[in-house]
Coordinates of N, CA and C in Angstrom, one line a residue:
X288 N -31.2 90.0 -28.4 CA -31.3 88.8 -27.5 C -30.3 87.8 -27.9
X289 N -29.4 87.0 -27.0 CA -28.6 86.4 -27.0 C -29.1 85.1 -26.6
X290 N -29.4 84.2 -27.3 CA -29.7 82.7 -26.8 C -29.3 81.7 -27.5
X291 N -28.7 80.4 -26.4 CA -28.6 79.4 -27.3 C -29.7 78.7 -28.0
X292 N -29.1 77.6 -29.1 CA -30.3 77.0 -29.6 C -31.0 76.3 -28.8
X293 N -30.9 76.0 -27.4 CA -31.3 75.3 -26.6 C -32.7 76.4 -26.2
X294 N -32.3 77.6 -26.3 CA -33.6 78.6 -26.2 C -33.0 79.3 -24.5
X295 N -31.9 79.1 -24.2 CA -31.0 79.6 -22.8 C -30.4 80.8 -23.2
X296 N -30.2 81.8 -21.8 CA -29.3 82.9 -22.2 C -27.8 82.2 -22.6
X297 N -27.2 83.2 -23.6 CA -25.8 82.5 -23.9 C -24.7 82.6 -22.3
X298 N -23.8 81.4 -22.4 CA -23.0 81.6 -21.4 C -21.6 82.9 -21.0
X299 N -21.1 83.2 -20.3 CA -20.1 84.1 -20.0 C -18.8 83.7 -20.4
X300 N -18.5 84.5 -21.4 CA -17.6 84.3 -22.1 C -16.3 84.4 -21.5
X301 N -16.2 85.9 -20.5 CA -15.2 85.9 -19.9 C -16.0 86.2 -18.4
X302 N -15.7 85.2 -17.4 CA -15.8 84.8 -16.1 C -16.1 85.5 -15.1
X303 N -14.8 86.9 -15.2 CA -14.3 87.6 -14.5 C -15.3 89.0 -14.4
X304 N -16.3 89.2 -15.3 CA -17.1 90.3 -15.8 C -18.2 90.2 -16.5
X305 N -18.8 89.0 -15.8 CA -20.2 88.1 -15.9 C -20.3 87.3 -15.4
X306 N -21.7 87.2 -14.8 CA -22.3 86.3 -13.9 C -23.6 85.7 -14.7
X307 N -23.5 84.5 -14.6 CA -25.0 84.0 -15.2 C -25.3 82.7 -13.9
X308 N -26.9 83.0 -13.8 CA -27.3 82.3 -12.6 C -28.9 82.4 -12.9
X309 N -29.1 80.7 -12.6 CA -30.7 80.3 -12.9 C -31.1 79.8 -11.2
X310 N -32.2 80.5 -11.2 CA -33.2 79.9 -9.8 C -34.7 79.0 -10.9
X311 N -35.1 78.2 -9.6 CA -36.2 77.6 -10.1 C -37.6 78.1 -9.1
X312 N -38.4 78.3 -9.3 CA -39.4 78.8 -8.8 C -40.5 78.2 -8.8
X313 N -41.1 78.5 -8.2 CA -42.7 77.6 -8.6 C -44.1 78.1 -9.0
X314 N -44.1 79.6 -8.9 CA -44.5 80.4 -9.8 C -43.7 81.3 -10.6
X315 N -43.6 80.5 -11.8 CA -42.4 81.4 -12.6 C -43.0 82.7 -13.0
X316 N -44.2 83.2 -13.3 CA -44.8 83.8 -14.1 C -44.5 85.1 -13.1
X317 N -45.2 84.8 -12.1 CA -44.9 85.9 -11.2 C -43.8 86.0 -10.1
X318 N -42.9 85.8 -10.4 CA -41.3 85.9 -10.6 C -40.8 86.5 -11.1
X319 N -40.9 86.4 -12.5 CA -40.4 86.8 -13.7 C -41.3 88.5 -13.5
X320 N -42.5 88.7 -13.3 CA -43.1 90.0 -13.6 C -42.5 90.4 -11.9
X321 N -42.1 90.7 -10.9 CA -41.7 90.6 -10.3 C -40.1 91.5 -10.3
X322 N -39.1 90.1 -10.6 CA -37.8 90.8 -10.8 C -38.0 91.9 -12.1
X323 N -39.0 91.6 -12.9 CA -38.9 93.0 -14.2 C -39.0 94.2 -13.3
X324 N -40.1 94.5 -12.3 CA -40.0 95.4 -11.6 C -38.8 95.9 -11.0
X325 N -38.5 95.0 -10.5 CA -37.2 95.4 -9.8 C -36.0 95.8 -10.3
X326 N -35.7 95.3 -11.3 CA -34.5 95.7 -12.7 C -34.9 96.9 -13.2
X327 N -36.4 97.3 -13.4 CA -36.7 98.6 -13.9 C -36.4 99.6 -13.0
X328 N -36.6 99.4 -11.8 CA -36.6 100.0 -10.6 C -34.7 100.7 -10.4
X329 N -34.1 100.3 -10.8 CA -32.4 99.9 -10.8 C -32.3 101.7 -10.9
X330 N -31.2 102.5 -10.3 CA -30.8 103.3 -11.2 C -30.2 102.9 -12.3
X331 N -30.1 104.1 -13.1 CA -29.2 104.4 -14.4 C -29.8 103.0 -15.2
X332 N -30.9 102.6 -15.1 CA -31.3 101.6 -16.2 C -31.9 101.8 -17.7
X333 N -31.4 101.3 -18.3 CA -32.4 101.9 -19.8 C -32.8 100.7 -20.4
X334 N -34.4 100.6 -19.9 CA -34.8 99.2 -20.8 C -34.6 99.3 -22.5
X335 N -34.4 98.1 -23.2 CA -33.8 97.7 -24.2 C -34.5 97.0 -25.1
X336 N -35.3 95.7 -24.4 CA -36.0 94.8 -24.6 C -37.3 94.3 -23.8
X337 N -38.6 94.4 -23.8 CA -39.4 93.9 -23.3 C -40.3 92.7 -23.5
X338 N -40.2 91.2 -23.8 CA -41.4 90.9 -24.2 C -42.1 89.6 -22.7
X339 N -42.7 88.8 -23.1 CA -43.3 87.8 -22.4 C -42.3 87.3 -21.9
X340 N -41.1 86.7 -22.3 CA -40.2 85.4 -21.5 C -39.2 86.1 -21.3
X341 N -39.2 87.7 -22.0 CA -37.2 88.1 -22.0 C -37.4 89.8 -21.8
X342 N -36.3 90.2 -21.0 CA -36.3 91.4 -20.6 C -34.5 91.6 -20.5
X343 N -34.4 92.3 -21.9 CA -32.8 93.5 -21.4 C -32.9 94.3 -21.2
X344 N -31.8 95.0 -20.2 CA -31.8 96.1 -20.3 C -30.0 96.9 -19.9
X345 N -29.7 98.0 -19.8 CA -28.2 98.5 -19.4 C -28.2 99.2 -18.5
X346 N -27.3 99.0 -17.8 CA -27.1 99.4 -16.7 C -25.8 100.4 -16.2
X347 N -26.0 102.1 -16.1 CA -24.9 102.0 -16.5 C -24.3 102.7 -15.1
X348 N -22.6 102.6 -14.8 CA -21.8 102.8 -13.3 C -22.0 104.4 -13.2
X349 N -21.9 104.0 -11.8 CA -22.5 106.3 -11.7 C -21.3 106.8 -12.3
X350 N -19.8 106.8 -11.8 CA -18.9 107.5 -11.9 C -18.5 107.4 -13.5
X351 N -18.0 106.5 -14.3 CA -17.4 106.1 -15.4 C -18.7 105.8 -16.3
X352 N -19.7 106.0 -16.2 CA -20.7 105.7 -16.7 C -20.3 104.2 -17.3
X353 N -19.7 103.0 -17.5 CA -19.8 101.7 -17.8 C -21.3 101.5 -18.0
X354 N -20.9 100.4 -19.6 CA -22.5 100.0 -19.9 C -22.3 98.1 -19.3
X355 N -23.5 97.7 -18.7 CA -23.4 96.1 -18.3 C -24.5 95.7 -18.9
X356 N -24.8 95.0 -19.4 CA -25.7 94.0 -19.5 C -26.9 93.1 -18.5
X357 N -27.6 93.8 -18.5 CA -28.8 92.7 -17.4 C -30.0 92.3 -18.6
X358 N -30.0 90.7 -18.4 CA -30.6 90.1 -19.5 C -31.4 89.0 -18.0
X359 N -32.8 88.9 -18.3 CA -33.6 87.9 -17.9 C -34.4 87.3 -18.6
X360 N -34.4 86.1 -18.5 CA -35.2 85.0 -19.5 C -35.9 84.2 -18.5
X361 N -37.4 84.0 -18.7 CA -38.0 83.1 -18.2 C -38.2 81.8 -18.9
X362 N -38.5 80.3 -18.1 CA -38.4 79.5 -19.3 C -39.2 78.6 -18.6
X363 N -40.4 78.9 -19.2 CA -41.8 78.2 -18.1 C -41.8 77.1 -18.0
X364 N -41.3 76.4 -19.6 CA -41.3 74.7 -19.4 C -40.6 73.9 -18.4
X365 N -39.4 75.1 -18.4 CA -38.8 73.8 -16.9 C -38.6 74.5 -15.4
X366 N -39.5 75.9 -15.5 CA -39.9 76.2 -14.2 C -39.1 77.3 -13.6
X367 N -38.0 78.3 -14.6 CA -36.6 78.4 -14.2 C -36.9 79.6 -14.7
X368 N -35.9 81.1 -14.4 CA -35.6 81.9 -14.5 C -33.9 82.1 -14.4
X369 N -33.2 82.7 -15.9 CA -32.0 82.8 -15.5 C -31.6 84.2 -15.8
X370 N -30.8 84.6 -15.3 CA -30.7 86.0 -15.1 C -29.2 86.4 -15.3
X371 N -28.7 86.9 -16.4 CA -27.5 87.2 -17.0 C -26.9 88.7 -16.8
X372 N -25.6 89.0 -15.9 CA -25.5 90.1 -15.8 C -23.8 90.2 -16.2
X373 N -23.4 91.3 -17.2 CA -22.1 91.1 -17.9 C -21.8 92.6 -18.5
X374 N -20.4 93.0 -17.9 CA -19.7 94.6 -18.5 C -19.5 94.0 -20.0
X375 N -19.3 95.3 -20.6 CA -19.2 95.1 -22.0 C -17.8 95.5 -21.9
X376 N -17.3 96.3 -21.4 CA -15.5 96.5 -21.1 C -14.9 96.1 -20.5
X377 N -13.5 95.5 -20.4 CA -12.7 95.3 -19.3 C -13.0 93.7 -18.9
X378 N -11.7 93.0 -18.3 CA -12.3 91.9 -17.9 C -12.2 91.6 -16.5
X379 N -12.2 92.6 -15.5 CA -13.1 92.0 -14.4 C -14.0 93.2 -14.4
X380 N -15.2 93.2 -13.4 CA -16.4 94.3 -12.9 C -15.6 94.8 -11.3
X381 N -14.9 93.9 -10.7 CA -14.9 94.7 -9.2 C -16.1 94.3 -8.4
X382 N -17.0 92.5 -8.9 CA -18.0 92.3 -8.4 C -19.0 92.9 -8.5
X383 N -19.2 94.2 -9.2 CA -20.7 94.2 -9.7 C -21.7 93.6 -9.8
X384 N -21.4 92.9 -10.8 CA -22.4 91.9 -11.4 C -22.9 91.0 -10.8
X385 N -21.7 90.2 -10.0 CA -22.5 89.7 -8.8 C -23.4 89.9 -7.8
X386 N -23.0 91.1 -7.1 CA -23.4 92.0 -6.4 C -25.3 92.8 -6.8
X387 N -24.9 93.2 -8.5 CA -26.2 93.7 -8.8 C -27.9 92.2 -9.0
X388 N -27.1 91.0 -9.0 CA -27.7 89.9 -9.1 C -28.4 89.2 -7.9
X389 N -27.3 89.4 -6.8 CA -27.7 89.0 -5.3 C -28.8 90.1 -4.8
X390 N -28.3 91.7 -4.9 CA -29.8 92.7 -4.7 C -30.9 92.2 -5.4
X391 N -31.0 91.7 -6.5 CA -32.7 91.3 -7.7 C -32.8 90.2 -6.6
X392 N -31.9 89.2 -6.4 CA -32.8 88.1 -5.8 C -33.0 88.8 -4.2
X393 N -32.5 89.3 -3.5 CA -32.7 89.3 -2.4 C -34.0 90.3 -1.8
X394 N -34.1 91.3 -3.0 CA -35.5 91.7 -3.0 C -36.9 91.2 -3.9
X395 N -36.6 90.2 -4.3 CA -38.0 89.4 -4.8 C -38.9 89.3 -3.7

């Protein structure tokens, strides 16, 4: 798990091949159990990390098999869910990441 001391996912280091993006919800709890479904649901997913506030897991491209990073953190005290998606090679994705972030939200 990657977090700052603030208790936040860390930010994207390089721009081009990570996306980090927080929604606010009003039931976070079931949100958060929610998108875990749906990230597990992913092909080529291999969960990594499971607990109460944080879920990683990798995600990897059909053809080149590419490993990415999908990290979600819930953070009940301020109501928020942020959701971190980042290639580990290369510095652009070709929109992936974007892409794999808009499908989680758009099927909540």
């Amino acid at each position: 798990m990657v977090l700052t001391k603030d208790g936040t996912l860390s930010s994207c280091v390089i721009p081009t091949n990570c996306v980090l993006i927080e929604w606010k919800f009003d039931n976070v709890k079931k949100s958060y159990d929610k998108l875990i479904d749906i990230a597990e649901s992913l092909p080529r997913v291999k969960v990594v990390e499971r607990t109460e506030d944080y879920w990683h897991g990798v995600v990897r491209s059909l053809i080149f098999r590419f490993s990415d990073d999908l990290e979600i953190l819930k953070i009940p005290t301020k109501g928020i869910i942020q959701v971190r998606s980042a290639s580990r090679l290369g510095l652009g994705d070709l929109g992936v990441n974007r892409n794999r972030i808009k499908n989680l939200y758009s099927q909540l």
